[in-house]
Coordinates of C-alpha atoms and ligand atoms in Angstrom, one line a residue:
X1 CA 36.3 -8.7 35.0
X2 CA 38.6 -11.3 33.4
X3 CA 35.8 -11.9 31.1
X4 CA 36.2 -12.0 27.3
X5 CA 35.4 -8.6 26.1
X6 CA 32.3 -8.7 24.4
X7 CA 32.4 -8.0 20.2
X8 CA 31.3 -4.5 19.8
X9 CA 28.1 -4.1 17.3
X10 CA 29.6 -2.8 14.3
X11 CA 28.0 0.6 13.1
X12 CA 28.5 1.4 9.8
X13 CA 29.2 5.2 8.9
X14 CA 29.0 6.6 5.6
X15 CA 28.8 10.1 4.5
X16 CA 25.3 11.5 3.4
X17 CA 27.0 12.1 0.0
X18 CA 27.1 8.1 -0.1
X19 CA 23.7 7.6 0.7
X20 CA 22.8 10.2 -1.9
X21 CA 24.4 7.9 -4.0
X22 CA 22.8 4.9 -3.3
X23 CA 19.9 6.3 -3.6
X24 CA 20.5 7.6 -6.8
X25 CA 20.2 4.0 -8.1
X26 CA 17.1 2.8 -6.3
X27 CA 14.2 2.1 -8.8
X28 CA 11.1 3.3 -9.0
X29 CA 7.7 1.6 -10.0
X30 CA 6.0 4.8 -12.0
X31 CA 2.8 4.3 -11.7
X32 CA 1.7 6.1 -14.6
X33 CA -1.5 7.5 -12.2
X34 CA -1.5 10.9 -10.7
X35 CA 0.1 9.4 -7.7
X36 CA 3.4 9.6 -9.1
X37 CA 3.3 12.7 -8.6
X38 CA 2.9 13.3 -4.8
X39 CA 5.5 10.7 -4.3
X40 CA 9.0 11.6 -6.4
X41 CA 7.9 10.4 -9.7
X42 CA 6.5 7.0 -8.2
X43 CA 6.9 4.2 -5.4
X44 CA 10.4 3.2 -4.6
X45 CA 11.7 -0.2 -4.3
X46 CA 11.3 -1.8 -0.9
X47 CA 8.4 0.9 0.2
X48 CA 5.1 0.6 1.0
X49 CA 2.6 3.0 0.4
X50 CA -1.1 2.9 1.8
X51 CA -4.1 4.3 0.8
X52 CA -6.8 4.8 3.0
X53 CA -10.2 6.2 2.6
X54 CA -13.9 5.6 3.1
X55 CA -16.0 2.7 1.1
X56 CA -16.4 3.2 -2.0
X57 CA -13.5 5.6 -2.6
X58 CA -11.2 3.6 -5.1
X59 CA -8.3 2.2 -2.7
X60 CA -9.6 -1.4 -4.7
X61 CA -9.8 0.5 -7.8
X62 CA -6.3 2.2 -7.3
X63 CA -5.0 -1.4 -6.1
X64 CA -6.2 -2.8 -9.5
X65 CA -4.8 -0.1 -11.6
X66 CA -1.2 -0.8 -10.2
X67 CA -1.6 -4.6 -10.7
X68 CA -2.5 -4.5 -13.9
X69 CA 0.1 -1.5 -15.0
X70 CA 3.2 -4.1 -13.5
X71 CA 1.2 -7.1 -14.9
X72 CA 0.3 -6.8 -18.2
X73 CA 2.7 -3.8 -19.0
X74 CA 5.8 -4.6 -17.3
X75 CA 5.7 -8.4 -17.3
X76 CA 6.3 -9.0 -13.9
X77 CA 4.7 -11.2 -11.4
X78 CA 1.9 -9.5 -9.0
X79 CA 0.9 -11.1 -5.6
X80 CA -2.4 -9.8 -4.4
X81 CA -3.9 -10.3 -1.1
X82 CA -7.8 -10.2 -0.6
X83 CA -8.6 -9.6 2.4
X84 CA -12.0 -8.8 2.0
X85 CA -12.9 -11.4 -1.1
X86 CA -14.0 -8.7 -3.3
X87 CA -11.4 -9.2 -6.3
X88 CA -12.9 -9.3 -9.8
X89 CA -10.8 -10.8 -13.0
X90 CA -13.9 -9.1 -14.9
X91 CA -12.3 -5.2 -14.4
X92 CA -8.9 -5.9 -15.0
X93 CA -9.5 -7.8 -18.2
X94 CA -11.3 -4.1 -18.9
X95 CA -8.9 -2.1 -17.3
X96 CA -6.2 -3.8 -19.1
X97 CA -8.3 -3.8 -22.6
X98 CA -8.9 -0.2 -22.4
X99 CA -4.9 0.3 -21.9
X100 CA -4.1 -1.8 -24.8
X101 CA -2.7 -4.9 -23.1
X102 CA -3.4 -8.5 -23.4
X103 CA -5.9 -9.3 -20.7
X104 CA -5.2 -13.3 -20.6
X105 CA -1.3 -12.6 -20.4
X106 CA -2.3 -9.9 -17.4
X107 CA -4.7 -12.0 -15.3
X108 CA -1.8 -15.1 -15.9
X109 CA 0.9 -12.5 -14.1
X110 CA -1.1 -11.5 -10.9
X111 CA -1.4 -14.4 -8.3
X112 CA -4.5 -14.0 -5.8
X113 CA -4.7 -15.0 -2.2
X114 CA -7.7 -14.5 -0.5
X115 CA -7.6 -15.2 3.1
X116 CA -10.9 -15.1 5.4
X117 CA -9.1 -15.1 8.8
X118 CA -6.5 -12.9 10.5
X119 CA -4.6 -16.4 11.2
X120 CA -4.6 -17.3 6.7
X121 CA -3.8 -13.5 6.3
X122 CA -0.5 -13.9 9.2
X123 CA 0.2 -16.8 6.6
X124 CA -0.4 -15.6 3.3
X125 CA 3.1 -14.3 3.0
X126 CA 4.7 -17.9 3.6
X127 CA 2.4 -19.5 1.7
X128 CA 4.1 -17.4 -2.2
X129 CA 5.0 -20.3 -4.1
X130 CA 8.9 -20.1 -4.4
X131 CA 8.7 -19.6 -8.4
X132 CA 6.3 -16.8 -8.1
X133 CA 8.7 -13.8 -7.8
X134 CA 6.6 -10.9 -7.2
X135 CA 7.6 -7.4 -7.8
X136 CA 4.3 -6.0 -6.8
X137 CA 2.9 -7.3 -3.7
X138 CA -1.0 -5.8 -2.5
X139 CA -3.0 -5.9 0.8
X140 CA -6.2 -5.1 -0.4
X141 CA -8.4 -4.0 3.3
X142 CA -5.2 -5.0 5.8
X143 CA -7.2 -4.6 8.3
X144 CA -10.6 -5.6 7.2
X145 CA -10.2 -9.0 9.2
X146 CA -8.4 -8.0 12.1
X147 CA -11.5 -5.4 12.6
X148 CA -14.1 -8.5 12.3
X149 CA -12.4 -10.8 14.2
X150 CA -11.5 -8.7 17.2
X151 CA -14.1 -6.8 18.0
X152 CA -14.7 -5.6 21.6
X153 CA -12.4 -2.9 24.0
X154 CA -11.0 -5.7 25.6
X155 CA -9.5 -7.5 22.6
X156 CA -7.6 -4.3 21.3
X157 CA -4.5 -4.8 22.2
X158 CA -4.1 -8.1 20.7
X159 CA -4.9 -7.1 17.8
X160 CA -3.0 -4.2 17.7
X161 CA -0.3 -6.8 18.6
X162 CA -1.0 -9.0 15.7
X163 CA -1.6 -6.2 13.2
X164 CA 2.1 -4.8 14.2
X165 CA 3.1 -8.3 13.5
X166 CA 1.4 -8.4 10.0
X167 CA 3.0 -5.1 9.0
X168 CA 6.5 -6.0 10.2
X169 CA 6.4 -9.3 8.4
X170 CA 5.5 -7.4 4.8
X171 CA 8.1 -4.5 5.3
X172 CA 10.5 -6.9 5.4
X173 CA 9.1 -9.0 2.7
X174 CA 9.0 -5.8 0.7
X175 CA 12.4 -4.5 1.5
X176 CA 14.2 -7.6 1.3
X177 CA 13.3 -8.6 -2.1
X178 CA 13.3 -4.9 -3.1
X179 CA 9.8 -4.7 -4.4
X180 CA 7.1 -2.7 -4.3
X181 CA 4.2 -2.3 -2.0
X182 CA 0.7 -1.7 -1.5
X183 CA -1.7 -1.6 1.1
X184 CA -5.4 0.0 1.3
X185 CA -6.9 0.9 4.6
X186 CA -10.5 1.3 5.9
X187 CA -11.1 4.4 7.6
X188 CA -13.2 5.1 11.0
X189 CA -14.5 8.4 12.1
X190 CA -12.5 10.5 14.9
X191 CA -14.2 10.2 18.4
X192 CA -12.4 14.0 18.7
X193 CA -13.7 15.1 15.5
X194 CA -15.2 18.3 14.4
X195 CA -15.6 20.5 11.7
X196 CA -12.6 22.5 11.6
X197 CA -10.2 19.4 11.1
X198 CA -9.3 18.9 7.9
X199 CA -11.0 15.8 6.4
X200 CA -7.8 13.6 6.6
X201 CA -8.4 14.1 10.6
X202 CA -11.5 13.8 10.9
X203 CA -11.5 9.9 9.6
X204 CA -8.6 7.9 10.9
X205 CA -6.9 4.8 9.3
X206 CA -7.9 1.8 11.1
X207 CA -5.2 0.5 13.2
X208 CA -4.0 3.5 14.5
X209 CA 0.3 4.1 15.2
X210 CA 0.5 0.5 14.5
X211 CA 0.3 1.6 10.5
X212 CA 1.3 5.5 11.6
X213 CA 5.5 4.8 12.1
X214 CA 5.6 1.7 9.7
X215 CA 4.5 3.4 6.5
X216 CA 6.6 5.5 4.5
X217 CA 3.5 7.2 2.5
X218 CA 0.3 7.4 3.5
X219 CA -2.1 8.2 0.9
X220 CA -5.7 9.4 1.8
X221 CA -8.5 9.4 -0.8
X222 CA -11.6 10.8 -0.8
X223 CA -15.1 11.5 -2.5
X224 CA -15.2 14.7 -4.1
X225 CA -17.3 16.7 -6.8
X226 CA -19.1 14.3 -10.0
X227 CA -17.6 11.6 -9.4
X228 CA -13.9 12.3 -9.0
X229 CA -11.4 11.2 -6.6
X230 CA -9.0 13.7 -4.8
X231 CA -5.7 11.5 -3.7
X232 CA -3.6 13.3 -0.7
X233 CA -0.3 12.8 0.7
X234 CA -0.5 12.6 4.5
X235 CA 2.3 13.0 6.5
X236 CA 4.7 12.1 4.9
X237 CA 8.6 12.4 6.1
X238 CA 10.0 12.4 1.8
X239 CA 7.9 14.8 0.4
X240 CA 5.7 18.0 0.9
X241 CA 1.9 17.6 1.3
X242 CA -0.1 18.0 -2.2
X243 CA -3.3 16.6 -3.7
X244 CA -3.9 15.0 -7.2
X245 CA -7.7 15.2 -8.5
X246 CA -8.6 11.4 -10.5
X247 CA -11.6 9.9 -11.8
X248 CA -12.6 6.2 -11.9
X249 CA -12.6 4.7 -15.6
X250 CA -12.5 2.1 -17.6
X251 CA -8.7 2.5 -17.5
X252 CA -8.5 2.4 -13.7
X253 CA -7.4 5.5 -12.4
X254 CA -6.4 8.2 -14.6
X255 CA -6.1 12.1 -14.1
X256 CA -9.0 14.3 -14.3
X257 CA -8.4 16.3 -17.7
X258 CA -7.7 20.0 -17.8
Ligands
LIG1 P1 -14.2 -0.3 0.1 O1 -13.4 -1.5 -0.3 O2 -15.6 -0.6 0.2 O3 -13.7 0.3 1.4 O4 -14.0 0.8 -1.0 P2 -12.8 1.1 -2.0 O5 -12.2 2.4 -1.6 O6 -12.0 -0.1 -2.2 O7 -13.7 1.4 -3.3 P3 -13.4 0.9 -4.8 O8 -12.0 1.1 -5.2 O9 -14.0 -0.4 -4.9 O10 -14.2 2.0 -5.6 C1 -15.6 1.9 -5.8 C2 -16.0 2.9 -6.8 O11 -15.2 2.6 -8.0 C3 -17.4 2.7 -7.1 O12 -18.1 3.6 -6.4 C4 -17.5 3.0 -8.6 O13 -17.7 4.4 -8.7 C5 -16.1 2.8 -9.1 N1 -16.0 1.5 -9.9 C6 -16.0 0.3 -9.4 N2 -15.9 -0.6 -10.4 C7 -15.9 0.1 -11.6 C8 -15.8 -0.2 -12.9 O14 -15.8 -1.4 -13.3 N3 -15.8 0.8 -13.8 C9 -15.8 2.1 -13.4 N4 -15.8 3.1 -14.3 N5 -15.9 2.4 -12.1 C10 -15.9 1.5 -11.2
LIG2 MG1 -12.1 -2.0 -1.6

């Protein structure tokens, strides 16, 4: 009693006709890849979208596609994070050849980091030069290190802890400076498996909730017939469930042809 009354928090109300409206003018980075269309025409400024699949299923390969596509065709500035070392210049000087762009001027625009511990990856977002002004910003295998470095039962929560930590630290990165992100995922199998869940469930994302309530699309990709790719929207709280067919190229990712 007698005390100063504390200041209330201030909440701010607004109609949903407002937010429609805001959200009207939020931006989009189309793709130009058959993912645009599980996700409203392409990824929205200040999301991140994941993709997570087996080895060998093209999260890289999709990762690369999307660099080179804000790169060498929109001009803008690309900060990619290797988390598992395997980056190659070599494909997107193809992939960007075989979409008609200049390869030097591509490679100049995308800025590679290439941590090798959890504690260089927790710091790879600090560590963007302050003239390098990304508008794309990929996590190529987020967890990969986490999974190496903490390996036993009894270091799980920790990293669970520190992965949380990571995640927080690039949605804000990505939603303050209204750009667009990407991160790919490994997959593990499901301990409760079996052969009536639908192959989305029956291999998990590594990393569990931690990635689960942080994500705004989840994107799972898998193996399928000669070669192609089928890319499918998991859970998502935007947009209906659908899957996109796509095949590996010299382009990148492209749509499989009717
Ligand atoms: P992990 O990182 O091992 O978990 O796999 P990932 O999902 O990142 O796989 P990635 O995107 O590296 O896809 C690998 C597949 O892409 C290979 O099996 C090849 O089929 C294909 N691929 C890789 N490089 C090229 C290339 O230069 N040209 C073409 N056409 N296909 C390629
Ligand atoms: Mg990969």
């Amino acid at each position: 009693m007698g005390k100063k009354k504390k200041t209330k928090t201030e909440i701010n109300f607004k109609t949903a006709y407002e937010l429609w409206q805001e959200r009207q003018n939020i931006k989009r980075l189309e793709t130009k890849t058959p993912i645009d269309e599980l996700i409203g025409g392409g990824i929205e400024e200040g999301e991140v979208v994941e993709f997570y699949g087996e080895y060998g299923s093209g999260k890289t390969q999709t990762a690369l596609t999307l660099a080179t596509r804000v790169a060498g065709e929109l001009g803008e500035d690309v900060v990619f994070i290797d988390c598992e070392s395997t980056f190659k210049p070599e494909r997107v000087v193809e992939i960007a050849k075989a979409r008609g762009l200049d390869p030097e001027k591509t490679l100049q625009k995308i800025y590679l980091i290439q941590p090798i511990t959890v504690e260089e990856q927790m710091e790879a977002l600090d560590q963007i030069p302050k003239n390098v002004k990304p508008k794309l910003l990929v996590v190529d295998g987020v967890t990969t290190l986490f999974r190496e470095e903490y390996v036993g039962r009894g270091e799980l929560a920790e990293r669970q802890g520190l992965l949380r930590r990571f995640l927080r630290k690039l949605l804000t990165y990505v939603r303050e400076n209204k750009i667009y992100g990407v991160i790919t995922n490994q997959v593990y199998g499901n301990p409760e498996s079996s052969p009536f869940l639908p192959l989305e469930l029956r291999e998990l994302a590594v990393g569990g909730h931690s990635l689960y309530h942080t994500i705004d699309n989840r994107i799972f990709i898998r193996k399928a017939q000669r070669g192609t790719r089928i890319a499918r929207l998991v859970d998502s709280s935007r947009y209906p469930p659908a899957e996109r067919p796509f095949m590996i190229t010299d382009k990148g990712i492209e749509p499989i042809e009717k």
